[in-house]
mmCIF file of the C-alpha atoms, coordinates in Angstrom:
data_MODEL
# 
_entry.id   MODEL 
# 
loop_
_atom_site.group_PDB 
_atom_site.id 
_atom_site.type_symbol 
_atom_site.label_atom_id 
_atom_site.label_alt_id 
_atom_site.label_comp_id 
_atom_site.label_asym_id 
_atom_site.label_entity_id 
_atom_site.label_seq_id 
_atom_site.pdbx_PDB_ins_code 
_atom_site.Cartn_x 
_atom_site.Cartn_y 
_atom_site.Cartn_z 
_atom_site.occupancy 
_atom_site.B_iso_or_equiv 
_atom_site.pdbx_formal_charge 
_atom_site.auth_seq_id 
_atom_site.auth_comp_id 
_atom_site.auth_asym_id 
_atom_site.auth_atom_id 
_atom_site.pdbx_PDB_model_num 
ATOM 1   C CA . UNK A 1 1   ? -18.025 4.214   -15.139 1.00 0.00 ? 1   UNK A CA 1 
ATOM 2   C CA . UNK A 1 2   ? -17.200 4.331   -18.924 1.00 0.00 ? 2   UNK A CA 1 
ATOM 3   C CA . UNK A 1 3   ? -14.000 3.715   -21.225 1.00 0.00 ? 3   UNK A CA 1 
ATOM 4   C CA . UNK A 1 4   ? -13.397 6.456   -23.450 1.00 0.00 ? 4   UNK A CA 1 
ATOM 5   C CA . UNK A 1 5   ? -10.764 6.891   -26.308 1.00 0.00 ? 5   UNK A CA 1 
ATOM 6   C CA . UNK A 1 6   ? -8.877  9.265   -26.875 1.00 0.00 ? 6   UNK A CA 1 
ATOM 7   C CA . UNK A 1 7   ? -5.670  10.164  -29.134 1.00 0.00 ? 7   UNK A CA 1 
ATOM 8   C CA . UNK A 1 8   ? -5.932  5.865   -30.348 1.00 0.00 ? 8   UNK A CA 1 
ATOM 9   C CA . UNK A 1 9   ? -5.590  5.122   -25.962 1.00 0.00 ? 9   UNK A CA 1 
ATOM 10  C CA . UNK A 1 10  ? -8.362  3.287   -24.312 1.00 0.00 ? 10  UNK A CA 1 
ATOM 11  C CA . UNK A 1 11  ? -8.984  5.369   -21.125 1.00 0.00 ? 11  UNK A CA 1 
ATOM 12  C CA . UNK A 1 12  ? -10.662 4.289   -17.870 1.00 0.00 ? 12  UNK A CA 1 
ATOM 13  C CA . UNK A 1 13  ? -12.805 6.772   -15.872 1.00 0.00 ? 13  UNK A CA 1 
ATOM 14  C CA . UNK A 1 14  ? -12.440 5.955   -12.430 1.00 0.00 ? 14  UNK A CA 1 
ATOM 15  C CA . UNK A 1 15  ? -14.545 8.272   -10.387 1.00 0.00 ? 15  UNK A CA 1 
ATOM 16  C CA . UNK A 1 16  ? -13.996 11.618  -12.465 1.00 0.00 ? 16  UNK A CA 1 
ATOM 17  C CA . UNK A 1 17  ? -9.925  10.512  -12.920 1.00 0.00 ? 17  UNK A CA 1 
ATOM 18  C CA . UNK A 1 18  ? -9.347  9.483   -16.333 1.00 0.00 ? 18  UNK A CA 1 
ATOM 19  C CA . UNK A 1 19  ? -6.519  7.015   -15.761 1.00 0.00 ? 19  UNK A CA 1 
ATOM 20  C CA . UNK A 1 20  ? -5.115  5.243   -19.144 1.00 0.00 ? 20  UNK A CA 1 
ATOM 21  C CA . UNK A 1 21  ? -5.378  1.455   -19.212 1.00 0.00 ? 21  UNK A CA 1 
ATOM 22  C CA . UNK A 1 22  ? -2.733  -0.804  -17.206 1.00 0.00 ? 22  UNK A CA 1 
ATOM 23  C CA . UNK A 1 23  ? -1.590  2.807   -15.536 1.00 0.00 ? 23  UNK A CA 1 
ATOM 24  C CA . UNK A 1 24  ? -0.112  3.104   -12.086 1.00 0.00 ? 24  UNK A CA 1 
ATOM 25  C CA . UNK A 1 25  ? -2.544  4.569   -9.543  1.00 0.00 ? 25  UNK A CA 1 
ATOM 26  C CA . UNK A 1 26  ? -2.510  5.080   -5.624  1.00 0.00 ? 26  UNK A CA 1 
ATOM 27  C CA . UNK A 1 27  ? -5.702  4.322   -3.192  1.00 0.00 ? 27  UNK A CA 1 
ATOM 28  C CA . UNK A 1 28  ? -7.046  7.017   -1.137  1.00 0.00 ? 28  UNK A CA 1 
ATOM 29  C CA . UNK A 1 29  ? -8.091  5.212   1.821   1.00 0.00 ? 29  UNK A CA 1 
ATOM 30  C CA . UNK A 1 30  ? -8.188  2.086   3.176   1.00 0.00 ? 30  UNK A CA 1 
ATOM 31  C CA . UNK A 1 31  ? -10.044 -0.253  0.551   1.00 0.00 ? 31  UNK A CA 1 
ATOM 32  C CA . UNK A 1 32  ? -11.797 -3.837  1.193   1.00 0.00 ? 32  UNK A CA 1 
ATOM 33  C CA . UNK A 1 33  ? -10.088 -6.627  -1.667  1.00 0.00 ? 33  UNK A CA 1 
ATOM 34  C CA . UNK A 1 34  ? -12.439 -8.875  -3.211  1.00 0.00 ? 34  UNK A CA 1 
ATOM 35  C CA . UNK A 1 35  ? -12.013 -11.783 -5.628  1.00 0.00 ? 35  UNK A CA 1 
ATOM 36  C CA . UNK A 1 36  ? -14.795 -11.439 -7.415  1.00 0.00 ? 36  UNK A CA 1 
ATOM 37  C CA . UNK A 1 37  ? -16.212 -8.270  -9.409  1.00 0.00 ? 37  UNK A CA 1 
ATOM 38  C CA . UNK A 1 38  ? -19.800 -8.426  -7.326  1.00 0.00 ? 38  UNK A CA 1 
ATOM 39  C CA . UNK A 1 39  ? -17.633 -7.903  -4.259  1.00 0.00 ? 39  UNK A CA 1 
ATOM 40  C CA . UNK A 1 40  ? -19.164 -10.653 -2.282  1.00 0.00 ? 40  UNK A CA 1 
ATOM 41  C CA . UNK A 1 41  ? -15.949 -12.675 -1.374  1.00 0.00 ? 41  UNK A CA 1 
ATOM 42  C CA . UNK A 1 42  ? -13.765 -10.887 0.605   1.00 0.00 ? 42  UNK A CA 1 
ATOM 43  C CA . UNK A 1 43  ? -9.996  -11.591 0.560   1.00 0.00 ? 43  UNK A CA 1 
ATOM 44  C CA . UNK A 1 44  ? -8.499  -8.288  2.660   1.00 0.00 ? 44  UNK A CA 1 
ATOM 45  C CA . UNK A 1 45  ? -7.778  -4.766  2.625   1.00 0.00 ? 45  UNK A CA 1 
ATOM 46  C CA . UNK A 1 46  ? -4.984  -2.343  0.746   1.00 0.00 ? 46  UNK A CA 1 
ATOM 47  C CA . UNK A 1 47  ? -3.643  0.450   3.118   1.00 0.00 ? 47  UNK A CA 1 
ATOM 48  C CA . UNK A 1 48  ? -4.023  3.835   2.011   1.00 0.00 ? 48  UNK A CA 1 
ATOM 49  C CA . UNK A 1 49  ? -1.616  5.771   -0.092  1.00 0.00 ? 49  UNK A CA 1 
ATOM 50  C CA . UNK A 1 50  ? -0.837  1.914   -1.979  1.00 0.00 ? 50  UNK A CA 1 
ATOM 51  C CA . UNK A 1 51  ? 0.226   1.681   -5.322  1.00 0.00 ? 51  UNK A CA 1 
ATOM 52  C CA . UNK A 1 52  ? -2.075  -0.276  -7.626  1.00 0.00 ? 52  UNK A CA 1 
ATOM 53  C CA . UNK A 1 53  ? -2.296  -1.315  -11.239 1.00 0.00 ? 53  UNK A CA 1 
ATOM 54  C CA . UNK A 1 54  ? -6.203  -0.926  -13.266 1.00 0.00 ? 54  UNK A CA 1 
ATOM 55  C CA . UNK A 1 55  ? -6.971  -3.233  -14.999 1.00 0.00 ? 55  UNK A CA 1 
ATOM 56  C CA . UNK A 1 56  ? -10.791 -2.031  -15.956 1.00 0.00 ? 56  UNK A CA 1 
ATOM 57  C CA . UNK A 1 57  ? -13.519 -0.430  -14.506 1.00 0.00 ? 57  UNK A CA 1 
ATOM 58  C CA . UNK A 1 58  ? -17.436 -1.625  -14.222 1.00 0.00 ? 58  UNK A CA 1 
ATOM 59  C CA . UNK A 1 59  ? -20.184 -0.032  -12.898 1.00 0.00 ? 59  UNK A CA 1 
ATOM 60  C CA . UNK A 1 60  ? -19.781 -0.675  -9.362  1.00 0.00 ? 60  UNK A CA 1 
ATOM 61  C CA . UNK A 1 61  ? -16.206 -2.276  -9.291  1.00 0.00 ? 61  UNK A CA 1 
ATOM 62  C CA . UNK A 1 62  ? -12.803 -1.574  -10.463 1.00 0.00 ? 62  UNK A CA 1 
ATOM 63  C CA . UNK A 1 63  ? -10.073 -4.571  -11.192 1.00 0.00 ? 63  UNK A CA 1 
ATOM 64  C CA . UNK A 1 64  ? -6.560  -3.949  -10.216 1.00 0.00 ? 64  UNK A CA 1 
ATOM 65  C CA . UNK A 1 65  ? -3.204  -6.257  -10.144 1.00 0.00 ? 65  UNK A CA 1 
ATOM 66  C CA . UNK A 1 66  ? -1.255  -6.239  -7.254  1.00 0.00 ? 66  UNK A CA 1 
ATOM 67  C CA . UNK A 1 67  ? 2.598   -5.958  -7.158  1.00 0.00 ? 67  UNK A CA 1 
ATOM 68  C CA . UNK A 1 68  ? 3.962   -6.497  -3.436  1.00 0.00 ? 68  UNK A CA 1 
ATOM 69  C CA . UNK A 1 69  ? 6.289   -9.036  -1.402  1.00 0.00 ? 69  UNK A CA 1 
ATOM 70  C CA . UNK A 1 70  ? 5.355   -11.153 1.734   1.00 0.00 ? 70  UNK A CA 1 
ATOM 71  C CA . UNK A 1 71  ? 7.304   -13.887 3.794   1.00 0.00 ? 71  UNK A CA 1 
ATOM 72  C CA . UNK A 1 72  ? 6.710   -17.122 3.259   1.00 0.00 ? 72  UNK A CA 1 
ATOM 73  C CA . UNK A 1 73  ? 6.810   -17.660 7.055   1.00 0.00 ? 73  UNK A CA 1 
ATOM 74  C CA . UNK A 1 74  ? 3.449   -18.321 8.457   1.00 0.00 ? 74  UNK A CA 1 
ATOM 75  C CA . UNK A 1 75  ? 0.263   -17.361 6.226   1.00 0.00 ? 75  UNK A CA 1 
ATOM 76  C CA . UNK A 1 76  ? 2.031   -14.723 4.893   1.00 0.00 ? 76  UNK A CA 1 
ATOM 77  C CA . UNK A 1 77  ? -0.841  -12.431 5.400   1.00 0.00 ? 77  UNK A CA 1 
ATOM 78  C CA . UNK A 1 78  ? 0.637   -9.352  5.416   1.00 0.00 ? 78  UNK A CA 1 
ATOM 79  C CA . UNK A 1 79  ? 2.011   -7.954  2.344   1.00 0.00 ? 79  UNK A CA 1 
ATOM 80  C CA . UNK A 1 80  ? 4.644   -5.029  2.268   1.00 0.00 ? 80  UNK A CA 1 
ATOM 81  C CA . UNK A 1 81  ? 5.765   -2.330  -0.324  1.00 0.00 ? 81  UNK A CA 1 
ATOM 82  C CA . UNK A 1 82  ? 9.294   -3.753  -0.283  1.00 0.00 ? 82  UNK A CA 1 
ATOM 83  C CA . UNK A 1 83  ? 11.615  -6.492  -0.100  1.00 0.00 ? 83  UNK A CA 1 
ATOM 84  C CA . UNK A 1 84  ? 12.545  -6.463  3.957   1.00 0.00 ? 84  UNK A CA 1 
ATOM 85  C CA . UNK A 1 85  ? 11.158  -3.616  4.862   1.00 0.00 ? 85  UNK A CA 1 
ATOM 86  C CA . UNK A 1 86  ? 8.093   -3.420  7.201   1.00 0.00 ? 86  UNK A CA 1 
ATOM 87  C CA . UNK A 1 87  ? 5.568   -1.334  4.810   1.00 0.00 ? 87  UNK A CA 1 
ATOM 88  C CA . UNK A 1 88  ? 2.153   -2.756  4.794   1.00 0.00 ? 88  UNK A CA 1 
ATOM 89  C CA . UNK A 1 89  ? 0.439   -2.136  1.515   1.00 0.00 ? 89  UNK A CA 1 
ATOM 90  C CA . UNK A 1 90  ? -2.163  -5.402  2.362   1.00 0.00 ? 90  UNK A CA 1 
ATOM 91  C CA . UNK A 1 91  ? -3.466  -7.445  4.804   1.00 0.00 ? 91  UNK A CA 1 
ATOM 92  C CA . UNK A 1 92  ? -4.655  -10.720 3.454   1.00 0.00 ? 92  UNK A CA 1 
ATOM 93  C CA . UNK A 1 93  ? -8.091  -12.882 4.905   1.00 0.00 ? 93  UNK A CA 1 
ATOM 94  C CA . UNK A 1 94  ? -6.736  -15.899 6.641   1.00 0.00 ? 94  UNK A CA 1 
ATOM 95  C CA . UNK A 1 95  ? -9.342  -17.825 4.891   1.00 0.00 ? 95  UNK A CA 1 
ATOM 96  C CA . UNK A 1 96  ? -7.708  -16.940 1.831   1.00 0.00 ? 96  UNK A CA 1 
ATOM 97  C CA . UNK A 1 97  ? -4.398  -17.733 2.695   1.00 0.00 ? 97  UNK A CA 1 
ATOM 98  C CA . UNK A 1 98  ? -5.295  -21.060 3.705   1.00 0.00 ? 98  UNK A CA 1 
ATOM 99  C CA . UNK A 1 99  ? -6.962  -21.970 0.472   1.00 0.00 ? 99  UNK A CA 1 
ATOM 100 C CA . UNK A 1 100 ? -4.493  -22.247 -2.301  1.00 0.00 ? 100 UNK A CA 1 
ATOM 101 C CA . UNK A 1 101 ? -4.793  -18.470 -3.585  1.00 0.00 ? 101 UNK A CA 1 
ATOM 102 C CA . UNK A 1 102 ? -4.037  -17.549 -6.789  1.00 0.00 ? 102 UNK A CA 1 
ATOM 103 C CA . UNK A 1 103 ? -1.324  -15.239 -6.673  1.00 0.00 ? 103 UNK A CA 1 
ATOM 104 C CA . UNK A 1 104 ? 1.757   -15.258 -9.063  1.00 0.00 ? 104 UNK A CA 1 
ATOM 105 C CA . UNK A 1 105 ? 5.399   -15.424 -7.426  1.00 0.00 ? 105 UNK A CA 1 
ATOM 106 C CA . UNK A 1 106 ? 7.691   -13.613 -9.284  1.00 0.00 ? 106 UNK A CA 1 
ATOM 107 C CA . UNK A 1 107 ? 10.794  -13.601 -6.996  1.00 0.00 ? 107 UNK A CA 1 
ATOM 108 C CA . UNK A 1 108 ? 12.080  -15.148 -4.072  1.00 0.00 ? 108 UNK A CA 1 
ATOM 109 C CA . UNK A 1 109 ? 14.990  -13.567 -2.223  1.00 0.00 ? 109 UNK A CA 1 
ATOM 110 C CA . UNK A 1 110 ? 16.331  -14.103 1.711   1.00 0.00 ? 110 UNK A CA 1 
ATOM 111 C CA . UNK A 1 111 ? 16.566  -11.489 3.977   1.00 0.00 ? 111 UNK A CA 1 
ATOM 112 C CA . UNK A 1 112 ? 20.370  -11.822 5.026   1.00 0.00 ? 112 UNK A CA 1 
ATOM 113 C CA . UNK A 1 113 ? 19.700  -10.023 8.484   1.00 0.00 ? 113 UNK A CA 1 
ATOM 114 C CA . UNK A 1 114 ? 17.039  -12.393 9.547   1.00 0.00 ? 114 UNK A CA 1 
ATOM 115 C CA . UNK A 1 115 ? 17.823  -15.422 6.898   1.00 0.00 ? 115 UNK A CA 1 
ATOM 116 C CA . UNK A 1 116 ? 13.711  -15.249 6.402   1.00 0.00 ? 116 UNK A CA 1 
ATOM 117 C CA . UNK A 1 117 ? 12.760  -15.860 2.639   1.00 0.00 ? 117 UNK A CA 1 
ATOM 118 C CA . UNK A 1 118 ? 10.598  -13.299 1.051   1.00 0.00 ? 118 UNK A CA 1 
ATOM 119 C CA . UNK A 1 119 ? 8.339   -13.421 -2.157  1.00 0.00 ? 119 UNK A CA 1 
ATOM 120 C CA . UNK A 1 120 ? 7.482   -10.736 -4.570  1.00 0.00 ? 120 UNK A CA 1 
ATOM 121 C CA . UNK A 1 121 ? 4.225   -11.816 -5.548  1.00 0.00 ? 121 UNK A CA 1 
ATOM 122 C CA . UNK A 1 122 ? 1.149   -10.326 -8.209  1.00 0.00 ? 122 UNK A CA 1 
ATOM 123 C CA . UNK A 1 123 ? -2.250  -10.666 -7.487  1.00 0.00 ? 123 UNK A CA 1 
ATOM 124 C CA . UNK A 1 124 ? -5.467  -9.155  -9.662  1.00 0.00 ? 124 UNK A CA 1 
ATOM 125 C CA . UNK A 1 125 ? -8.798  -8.763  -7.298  1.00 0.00 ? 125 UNK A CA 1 
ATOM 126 C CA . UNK A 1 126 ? -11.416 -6.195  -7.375  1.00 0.00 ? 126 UNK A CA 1 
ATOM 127 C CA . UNK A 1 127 ? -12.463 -2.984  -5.206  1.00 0.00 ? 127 UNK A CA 1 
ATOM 128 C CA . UNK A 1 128 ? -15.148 -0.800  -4.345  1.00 0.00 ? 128 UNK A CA 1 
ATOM 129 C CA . UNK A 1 129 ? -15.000 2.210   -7.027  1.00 0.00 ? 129 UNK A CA 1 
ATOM 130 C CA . UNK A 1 130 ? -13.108 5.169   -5.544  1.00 0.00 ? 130 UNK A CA 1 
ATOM 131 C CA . UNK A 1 131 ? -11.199 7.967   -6.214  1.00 0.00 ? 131 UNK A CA 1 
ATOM 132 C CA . UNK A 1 132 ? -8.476  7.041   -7.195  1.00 0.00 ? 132 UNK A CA 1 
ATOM 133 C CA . UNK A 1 133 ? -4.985  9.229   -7.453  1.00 0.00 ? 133 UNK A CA 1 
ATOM 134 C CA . UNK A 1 134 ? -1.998  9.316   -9.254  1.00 0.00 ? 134 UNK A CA 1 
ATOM 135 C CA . UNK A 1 135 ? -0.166  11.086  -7.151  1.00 0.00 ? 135 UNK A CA 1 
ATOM 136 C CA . UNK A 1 136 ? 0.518   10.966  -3.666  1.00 0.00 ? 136 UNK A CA 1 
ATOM 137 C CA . UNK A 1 137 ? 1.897   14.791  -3.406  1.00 0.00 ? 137 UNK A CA 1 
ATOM 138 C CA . UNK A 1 138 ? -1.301  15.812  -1.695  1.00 0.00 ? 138 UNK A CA 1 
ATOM 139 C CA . UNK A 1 139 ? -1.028  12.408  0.870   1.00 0.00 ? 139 UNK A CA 1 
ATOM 140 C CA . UNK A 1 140 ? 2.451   12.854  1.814   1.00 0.00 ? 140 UNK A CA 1 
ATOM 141 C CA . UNK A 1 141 ? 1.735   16.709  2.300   1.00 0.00 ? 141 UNK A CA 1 
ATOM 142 C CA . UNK A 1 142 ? -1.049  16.260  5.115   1.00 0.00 ? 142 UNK A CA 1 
ATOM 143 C CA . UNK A 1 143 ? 1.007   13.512  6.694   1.00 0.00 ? 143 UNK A CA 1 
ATOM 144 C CA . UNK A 1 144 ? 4.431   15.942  6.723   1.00 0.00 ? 144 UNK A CA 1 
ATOM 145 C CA . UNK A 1 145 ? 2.267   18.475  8.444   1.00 0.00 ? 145 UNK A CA 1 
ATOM 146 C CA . UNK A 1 146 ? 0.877   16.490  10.980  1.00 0.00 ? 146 UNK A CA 1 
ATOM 147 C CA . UNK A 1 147 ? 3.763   14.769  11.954  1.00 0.00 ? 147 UNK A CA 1 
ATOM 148 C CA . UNK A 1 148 ? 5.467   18.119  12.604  1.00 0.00 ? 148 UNK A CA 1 
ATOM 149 C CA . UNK A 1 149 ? 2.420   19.240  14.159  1.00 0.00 ? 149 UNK A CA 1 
ATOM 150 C CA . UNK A 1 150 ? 2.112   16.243  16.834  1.00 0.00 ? 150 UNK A CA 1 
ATOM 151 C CA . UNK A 1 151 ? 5.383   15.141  16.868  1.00 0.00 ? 151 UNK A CA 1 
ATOM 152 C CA . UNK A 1 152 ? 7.768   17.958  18.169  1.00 0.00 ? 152 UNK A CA 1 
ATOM 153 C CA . UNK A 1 153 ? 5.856   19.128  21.327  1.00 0.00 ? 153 UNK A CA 1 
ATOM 154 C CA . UNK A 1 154 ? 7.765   16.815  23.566  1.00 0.00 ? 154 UNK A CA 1 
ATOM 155 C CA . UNK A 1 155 ? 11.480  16.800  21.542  1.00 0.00 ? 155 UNK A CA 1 
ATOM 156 C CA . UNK A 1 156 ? 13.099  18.273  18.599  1.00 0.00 ? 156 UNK A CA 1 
ATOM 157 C CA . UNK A 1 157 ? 11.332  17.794  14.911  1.00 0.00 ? 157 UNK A CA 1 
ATOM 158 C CA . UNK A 1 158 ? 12.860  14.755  13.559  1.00 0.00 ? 158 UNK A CA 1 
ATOM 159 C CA . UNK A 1 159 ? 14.059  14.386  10.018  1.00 0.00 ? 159 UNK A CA 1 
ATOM 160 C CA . UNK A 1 160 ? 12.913  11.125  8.370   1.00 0.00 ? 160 UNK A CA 1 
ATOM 161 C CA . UNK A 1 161 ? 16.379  10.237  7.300   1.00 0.00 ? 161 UNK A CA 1 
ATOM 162 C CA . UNK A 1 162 ? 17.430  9.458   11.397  1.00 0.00 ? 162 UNK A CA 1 
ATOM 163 C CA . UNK A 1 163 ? 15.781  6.257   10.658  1.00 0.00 ? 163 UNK A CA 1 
ATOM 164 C CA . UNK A 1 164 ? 15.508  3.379   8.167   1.00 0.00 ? 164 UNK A CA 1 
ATOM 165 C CA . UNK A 1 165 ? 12.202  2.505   7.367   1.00 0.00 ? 165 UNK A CA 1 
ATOM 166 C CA . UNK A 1 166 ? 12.375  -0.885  9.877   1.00 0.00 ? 166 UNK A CA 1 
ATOM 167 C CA . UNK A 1 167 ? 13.031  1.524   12.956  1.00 0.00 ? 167 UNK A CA 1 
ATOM 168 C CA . UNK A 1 168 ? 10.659  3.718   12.436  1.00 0.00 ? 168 UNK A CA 1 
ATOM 169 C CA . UNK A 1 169 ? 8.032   1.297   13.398  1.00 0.00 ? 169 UNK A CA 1 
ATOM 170 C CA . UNK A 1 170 ? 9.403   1.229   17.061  1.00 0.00 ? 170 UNK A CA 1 
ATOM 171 C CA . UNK A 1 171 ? 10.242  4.838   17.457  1.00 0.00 ? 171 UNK A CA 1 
ATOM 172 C CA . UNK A 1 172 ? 7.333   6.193   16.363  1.00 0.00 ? 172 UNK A CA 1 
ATOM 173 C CA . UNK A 1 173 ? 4.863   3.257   18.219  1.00 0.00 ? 173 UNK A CA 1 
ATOM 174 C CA . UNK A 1 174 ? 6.776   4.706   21.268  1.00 0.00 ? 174 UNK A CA 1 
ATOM 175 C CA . UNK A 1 175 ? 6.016   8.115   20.719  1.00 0.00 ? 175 UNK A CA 1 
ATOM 176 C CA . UNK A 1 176 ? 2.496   8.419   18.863  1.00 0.00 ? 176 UNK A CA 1 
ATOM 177 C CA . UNK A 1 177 ? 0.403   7.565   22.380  1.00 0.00 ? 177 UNK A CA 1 
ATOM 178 C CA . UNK A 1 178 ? 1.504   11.081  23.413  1.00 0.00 ? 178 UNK A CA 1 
ATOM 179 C CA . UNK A 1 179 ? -0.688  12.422  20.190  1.00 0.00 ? 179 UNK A CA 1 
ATOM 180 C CA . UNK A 1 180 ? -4.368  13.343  19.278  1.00 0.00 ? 180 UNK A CA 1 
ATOM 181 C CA . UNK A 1 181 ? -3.929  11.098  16.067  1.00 0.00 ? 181 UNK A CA 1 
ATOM 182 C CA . UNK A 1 182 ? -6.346  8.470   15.140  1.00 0.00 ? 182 UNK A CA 1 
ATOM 183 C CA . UNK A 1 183 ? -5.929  5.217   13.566  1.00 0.00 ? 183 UNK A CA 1 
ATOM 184 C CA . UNK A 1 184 ? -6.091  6.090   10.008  1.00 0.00 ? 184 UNK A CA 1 
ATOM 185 C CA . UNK A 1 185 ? -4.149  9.053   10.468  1.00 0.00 ? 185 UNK A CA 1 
ATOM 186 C CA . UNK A 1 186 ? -1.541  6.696   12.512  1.00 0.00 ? 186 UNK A CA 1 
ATOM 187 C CA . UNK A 1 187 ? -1.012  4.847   9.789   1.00 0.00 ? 187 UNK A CA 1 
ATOM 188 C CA . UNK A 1 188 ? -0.832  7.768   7.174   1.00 0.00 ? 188 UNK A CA 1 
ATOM 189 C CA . UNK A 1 189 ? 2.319   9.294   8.670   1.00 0.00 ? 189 UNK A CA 1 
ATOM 190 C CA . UNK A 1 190 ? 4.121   6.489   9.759   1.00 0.00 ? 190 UNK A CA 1 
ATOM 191 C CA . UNK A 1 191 ? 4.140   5.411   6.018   1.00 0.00 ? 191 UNK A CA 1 
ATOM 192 C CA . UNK A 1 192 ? 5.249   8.748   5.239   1.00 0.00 ? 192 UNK A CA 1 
ATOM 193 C CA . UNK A 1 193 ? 8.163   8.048   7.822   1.00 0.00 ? 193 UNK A CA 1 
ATOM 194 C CA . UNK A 1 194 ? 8.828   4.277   6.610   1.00 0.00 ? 194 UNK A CA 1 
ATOM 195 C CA . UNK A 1 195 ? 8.799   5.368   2.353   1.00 0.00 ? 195 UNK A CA 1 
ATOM 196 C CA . UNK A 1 196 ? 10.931  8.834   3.420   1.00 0.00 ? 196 UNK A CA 1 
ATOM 197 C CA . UNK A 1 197 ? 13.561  7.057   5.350   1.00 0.00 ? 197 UNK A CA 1 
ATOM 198 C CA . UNK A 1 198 ? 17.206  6.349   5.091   1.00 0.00 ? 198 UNK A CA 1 
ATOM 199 C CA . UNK A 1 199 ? 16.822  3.341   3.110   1.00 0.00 ? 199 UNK A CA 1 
ATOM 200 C CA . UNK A 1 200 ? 13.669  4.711   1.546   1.00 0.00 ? 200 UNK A CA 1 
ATOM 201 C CA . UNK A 1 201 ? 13.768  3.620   -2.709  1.00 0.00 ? 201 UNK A CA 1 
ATOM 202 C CA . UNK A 1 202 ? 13.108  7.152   -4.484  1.00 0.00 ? 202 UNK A CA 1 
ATOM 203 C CA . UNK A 1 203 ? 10.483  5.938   -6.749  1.00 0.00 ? 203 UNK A CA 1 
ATOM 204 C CA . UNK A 1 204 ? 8.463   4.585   -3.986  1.00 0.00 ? 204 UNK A CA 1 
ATOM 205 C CA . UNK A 1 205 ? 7.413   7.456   -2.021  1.00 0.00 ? 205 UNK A CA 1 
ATOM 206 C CA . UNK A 1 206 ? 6.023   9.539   -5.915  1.00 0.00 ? 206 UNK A CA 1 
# 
């Protein structure tokens, strides 16, 4: 992994990608976090299809910044793609958690339906090198097709604007046991479902 210039704009290779520094970019799978750039200590794991900001690129490890929001309930562990809505984009180490970490809160807002106070925080950690997107067209595509492939055998295709992006946990937890799908795939689609929803924000689901 190598900078390159081009046109005056420092560039970042990222696994044959040339993404341009500080640009927006979108994991492919699920990806181990780290807080250190010789990946030794682990702090959790982004979801695939998550938005993330690079930061640089070394030979073995990439830096990114984190832009997501979390309740301030509990650890706080999980971190979501939106303010109230139930998106993972990170699951958090309770180690780390526990241990002052040293994430930036940018904004605090209350949920009014449950009166629970969320935080939209930024983080910067490393991962693994990987091939990074910038576009989820491709990831949004296979989940589509699956989900009308597994999910109108027993019932009428469903369009993803019947639910908001909170009630699509539920309806499709009830209905994905009847399926061939695996974990990973699991979660694929039902993010699909939960950034294509009723309440879904347009820029979100790119």
């Amino acid at each position: 992994m190598k900078s390159v210039w081009l046109l005056g704009v420092s560039l970042l290779t990222f696994c044959s990608a040339s993404f341009a520094q500080n640009s927006t970019a979108y994991t492919p799978s699920e990806l181990a976090l780290f807080a250190d750039e010789s990946l030794k200590q682990s702090i959790g794991k982004l979801e695939a299809g998550v938005p993330i900001k690079l930061l640089q690129s070394k030979q073995d490890a990439s830096q990114i910044e984190l832009e997501m929001w979390r309740k301030t309930k509990g650890f706080g562990r999980i971190w979501y793609n939106q303010f109230s809505k139930q998106i993972t984009d990170a699951v958090m180490d309770k180690n780390f958690m526990q241990n002052n970490p040293t994430f930036e809160v940018l904004e605090k807002k209350e949920d009014p339906l449950t009166g629970l106070v969320w935080q939209k925080v930024k983080l910067q950690a490393w991962v693994k090198n990987s091939k990074f997107t910038d576009s989820l067209t491709d990831f949004w595509a296979n989940a589509e097709q699956t989900f009308k492939t597994e999910c109108s055998v027993c019932h009428k295709q469903r369009d993803t604007k019947m639910h908001d992006a909170n009630e699509w946990v539920a309806v499709f937890n009830g209905m994905v046991g009847f399926t061939d799908m695996d974990e990973p795939t699991r979660k694929q689609v039902l993010r699909y479902l939960q950034m294509h929803a009723s309440d879904s924000q347009p820029k979100a689901a790119k």
